[in-house]
Coordinates of C-alpha atoms in Angstrom, one line a residue:
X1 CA 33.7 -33.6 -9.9
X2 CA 35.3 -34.0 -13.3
X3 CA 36.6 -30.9 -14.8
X4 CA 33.6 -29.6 -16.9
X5 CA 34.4 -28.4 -20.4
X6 CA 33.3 -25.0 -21.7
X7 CA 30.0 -23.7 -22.9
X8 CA 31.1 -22.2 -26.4
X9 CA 29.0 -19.3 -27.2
X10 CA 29.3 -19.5 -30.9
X11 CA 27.9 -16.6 -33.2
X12 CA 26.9 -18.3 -36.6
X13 CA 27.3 -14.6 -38.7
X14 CA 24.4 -14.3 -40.4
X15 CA 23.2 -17.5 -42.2
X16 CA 25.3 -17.8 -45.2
X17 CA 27.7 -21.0 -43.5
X18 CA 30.5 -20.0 -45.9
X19 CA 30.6 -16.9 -43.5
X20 CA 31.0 -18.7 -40.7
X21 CA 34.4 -18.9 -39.0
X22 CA 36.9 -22.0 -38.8
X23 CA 36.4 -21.8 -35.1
X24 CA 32.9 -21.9 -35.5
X25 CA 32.1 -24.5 -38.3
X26 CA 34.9 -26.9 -36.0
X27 CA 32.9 -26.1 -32.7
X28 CA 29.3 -26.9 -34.5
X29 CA 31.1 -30.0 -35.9
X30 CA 32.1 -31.6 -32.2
X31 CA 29.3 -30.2 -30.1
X32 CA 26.9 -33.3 -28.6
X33 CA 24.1 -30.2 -27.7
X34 CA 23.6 -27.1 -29.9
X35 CA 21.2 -24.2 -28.4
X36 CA 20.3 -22.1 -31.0
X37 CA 18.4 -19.5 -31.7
X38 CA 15.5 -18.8 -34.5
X39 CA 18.3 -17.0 -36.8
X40 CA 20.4 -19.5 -37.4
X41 CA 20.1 -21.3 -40.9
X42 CA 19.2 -24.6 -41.6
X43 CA 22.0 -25.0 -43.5
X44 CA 24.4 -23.6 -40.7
X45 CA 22.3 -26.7 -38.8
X46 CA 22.8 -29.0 -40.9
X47 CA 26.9 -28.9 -40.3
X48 CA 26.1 -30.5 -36.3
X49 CA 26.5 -34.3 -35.6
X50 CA 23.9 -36.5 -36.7
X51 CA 23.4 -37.2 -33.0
X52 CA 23.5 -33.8 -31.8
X53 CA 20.9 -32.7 -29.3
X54 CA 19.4 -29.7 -31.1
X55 CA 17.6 -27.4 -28.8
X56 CA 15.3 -24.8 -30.3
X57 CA 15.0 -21.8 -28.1
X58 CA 13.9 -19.1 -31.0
X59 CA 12.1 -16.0 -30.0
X60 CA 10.0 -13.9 -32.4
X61 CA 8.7 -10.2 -32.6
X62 CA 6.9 -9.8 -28.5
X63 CA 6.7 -13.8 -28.8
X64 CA 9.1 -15.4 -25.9
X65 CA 8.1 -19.0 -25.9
X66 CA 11.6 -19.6 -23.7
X67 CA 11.8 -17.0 -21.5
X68 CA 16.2 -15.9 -21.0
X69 CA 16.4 -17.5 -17.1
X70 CA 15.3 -20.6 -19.0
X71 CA 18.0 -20.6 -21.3
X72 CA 20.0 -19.7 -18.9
X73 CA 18.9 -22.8 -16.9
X74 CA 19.0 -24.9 -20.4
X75 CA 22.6 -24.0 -20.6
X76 CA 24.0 -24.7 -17.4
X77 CA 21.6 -28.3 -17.1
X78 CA 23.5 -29.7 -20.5
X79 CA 27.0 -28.1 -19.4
X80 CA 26.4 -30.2 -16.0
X81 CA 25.4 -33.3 -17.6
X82 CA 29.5 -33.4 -18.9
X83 CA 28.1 -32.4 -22.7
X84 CA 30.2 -29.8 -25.3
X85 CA 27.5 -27.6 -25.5
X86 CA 27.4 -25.3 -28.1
X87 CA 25.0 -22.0 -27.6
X88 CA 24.6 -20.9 -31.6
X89 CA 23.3 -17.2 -32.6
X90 CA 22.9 -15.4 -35.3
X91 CA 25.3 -12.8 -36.2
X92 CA 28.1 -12.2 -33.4
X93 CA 26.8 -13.4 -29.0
X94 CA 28.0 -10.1 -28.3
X95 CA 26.3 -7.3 -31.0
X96 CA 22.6 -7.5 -29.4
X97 CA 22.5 -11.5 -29.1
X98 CA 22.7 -12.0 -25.0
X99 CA 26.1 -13.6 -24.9
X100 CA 26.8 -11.8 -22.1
X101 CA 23.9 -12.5 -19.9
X102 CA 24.7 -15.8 -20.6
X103 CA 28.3 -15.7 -19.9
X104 CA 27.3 -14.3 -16.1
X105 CA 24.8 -16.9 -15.5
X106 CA 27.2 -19.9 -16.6
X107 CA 30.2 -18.5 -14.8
X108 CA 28.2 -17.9 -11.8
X109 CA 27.5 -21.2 -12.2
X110 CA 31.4 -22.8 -12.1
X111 CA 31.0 -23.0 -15.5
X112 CA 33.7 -22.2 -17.9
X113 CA 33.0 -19.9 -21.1
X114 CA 34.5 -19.2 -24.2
X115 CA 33.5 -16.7 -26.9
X116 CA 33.4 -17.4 -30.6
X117 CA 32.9 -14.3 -32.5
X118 CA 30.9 -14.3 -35.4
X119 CA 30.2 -11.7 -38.7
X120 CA 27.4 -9.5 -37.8
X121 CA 24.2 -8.9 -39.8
X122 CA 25.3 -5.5 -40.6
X123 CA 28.8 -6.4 -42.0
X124 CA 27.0 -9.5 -43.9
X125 CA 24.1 -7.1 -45.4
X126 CA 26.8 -4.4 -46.5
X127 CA 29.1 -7.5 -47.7
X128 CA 26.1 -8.9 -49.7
X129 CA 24.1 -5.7 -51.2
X130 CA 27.6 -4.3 -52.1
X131 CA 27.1 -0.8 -50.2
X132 CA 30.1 -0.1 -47.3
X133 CA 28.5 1.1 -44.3
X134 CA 31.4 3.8 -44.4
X135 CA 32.6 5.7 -46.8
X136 CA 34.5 9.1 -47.1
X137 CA 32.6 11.9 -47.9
X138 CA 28.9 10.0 -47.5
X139 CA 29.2 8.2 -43.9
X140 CA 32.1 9.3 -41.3
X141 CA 30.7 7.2 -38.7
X142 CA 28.6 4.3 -37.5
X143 CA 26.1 3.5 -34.8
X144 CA 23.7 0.2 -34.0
X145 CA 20.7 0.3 -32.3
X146 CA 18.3 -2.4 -31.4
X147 CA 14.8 -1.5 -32.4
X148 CA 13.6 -3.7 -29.5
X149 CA 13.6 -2.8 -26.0
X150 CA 13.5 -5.4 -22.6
X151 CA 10.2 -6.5 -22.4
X152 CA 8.8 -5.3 -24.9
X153 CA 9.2 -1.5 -23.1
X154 CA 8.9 1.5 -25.4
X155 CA 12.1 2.7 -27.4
X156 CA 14.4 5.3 -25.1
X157 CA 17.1 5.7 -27.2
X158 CA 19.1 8.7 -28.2
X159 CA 17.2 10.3 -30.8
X160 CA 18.7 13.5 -31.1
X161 CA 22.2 11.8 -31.2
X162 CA 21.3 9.8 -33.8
X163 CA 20.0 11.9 -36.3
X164 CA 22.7 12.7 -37.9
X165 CA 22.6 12.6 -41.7
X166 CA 26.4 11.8 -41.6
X167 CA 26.4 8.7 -39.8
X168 CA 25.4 5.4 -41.1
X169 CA 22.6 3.8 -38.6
X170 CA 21.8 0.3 -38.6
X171 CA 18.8 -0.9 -37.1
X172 CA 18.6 -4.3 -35.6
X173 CA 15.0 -6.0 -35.2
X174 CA 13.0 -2.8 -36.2
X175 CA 10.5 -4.3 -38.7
X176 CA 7.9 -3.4 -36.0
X177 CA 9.2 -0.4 -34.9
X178 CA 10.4 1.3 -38.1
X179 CA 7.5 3.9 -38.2
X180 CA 8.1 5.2 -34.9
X181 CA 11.9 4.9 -35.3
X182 CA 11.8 7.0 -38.5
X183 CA 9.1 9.8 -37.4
X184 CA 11.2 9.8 -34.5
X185 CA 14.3 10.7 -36.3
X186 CA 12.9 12.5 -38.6
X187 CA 11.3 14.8 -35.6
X188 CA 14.7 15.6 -34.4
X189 CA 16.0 16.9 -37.5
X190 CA 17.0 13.9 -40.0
X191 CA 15.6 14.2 -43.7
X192 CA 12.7 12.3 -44.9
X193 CA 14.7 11.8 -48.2
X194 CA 17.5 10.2 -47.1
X195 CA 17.7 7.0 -48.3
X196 CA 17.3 3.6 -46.6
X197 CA 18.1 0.0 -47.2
X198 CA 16.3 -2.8 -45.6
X199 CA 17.6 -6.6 -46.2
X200 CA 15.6 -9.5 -44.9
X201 CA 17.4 -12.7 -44.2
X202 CA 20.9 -11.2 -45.2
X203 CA 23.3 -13.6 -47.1
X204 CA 20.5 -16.8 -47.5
X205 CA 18.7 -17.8 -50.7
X206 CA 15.8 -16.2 -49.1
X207 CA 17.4 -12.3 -49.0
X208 CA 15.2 -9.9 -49.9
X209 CA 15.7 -6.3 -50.5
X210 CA 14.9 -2.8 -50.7
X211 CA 16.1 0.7 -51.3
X212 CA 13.7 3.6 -50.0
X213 CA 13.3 6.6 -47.9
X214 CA 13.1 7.5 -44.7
X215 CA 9.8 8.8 -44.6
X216 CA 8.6 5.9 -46.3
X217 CA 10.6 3.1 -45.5
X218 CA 8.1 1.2 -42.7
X219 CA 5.1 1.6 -45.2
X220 CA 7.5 0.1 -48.4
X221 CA 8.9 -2.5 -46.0
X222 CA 5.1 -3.4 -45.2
X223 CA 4.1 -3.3 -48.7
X224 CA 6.8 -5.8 -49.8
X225 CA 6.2 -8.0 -47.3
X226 CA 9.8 -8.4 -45.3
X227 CA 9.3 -10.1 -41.8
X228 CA 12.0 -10.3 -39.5
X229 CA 14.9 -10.7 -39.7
X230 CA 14.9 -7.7 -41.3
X231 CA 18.0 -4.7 -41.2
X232 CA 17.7 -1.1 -41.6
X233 CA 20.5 0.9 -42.8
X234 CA 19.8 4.3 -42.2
X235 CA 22.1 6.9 -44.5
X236 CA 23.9 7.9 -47.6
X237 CA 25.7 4.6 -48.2
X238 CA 22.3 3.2 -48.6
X239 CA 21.8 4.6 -51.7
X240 CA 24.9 3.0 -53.2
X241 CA 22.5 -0.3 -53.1
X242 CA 20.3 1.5 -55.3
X243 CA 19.9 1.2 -59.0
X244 CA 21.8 4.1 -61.1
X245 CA 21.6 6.8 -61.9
X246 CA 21.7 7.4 -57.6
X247 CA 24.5 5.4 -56.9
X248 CA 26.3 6.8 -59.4
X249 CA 26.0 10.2 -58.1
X250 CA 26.6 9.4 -54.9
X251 CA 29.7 7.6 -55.7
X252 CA 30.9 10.2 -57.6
X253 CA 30.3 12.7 -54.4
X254 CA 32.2 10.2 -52.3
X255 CA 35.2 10.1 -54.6
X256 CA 35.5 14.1 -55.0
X257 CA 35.6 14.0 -50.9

């Protein structure tokens, strides 16, 4: 059996292709299949081989129309068939994007795997709105959660831990979820005032935003219309994405720190 080449799991950052990385825009560029997932911009498609195999295997909010072990299956099928496969997600495989129940399956498989990291949606977000997810004397620290749990199972996540007004917490897929996420949060001790930034499609011509609180963000998201992608940024910092005069006090707080 010829010497099979790697599966590349490739993170495509989050859908600006200037933010992709050299290793990345090279791999897209050679690949003769490309899985990819419902995040990744057309234009990040567009870079692939006119004769690329494109394989679609996008999920939405509880809407699986490929089911992982299928992917999985897809994976190891095209890697078989002697094919540089290329398995494209949005942001990085490994921040919430199952890269590594993909690596497992392939390497159980004899298959060899190799990692391309990519910029996540929080870095690309902060990077775009202009508002660090850190910064002395607002945000000391920084935690990501998925608002989305296996099978669509309810949220067990660390509330108490989490509500803490001096860490920055970004929210991955929470656009159906929010409410509960924020009365949550807010139940264990978080203010309702502290202010929240949610940006839909990060980085694209379609990025949308909005600065809010957190007692009101889900019903503001709602009213604006974002659907998913959308990320929360829960904190301080999110202010500094806000008009003035609020950014401008809180900068001024951070810089007397």
């Amino acid at each position: 059996m010829a010497k099979l080449e790697p599966v590349l799991l490739v993170g495509a950052g989050p859908g600006d292709p200037d933010l992709l990385t050299v290793r990345a825009m090279k791999a897209i560029g050679r690949a003769g299949a490309i899985v990819h997932d419902r995040l990744v911009s057309p234009e990040i498609l567009a870079l692939a081989r006119d004769d690329a195999l494109l394989v679609p295997v996008g999920k939405t909010p509880r809407h699986h129309p490929v089911p992982q072990e299928r992917i999985n299956a897809i994976l190891i099928d095209l890697a078989l068939r002697g094919l540089a496969v290329v398995r494209l997600k949005g942001g990085d495989p490994f921040v919430f994007g199952r890269g590594g129940e993909e690596a497992l399956a392939l390497r159980a498989a004899g298959i060899p795997v190799e990692v391309v990291p990519g910029i996540t949606a929080a870095q690309g977000a902060a990077a775009a709105v202009g508002a660090p997810l850190t910064q002395r004397g607002l945000a000391t620290g920084l935690r990501y959660v998925t608002g989305h749990c296996h099978g669509d199972g309810p949220l067990d996540l660390d509330w108490a831990g989490l509500a803490d007004p001096g860490t920055t917490l970004v929210v991955y897929m929470g656009v159906a979820t929010m409410a509960e996420i924020a009365a949550r949060l807010m139940a264990h001790g978080m203010p309702g005032d502290l202010p929240v930034l949610a940006v839909a499609e990060a980085t694209t011509p379609r990025e949308r935003r909005l600065v809010s609180r957190l007692d009101a963000i889900a019903r503001d998201a709602r009213e604006a219309g974002l659907a998913a992608p959308v990320l929360f940024v829960v904190g301080r910092v999110a202010a500094l994405a806000a008009p003035p005069p609020l950014a401008a006090q809180l900068r001024a707080m951070a810089a007397n720190a």
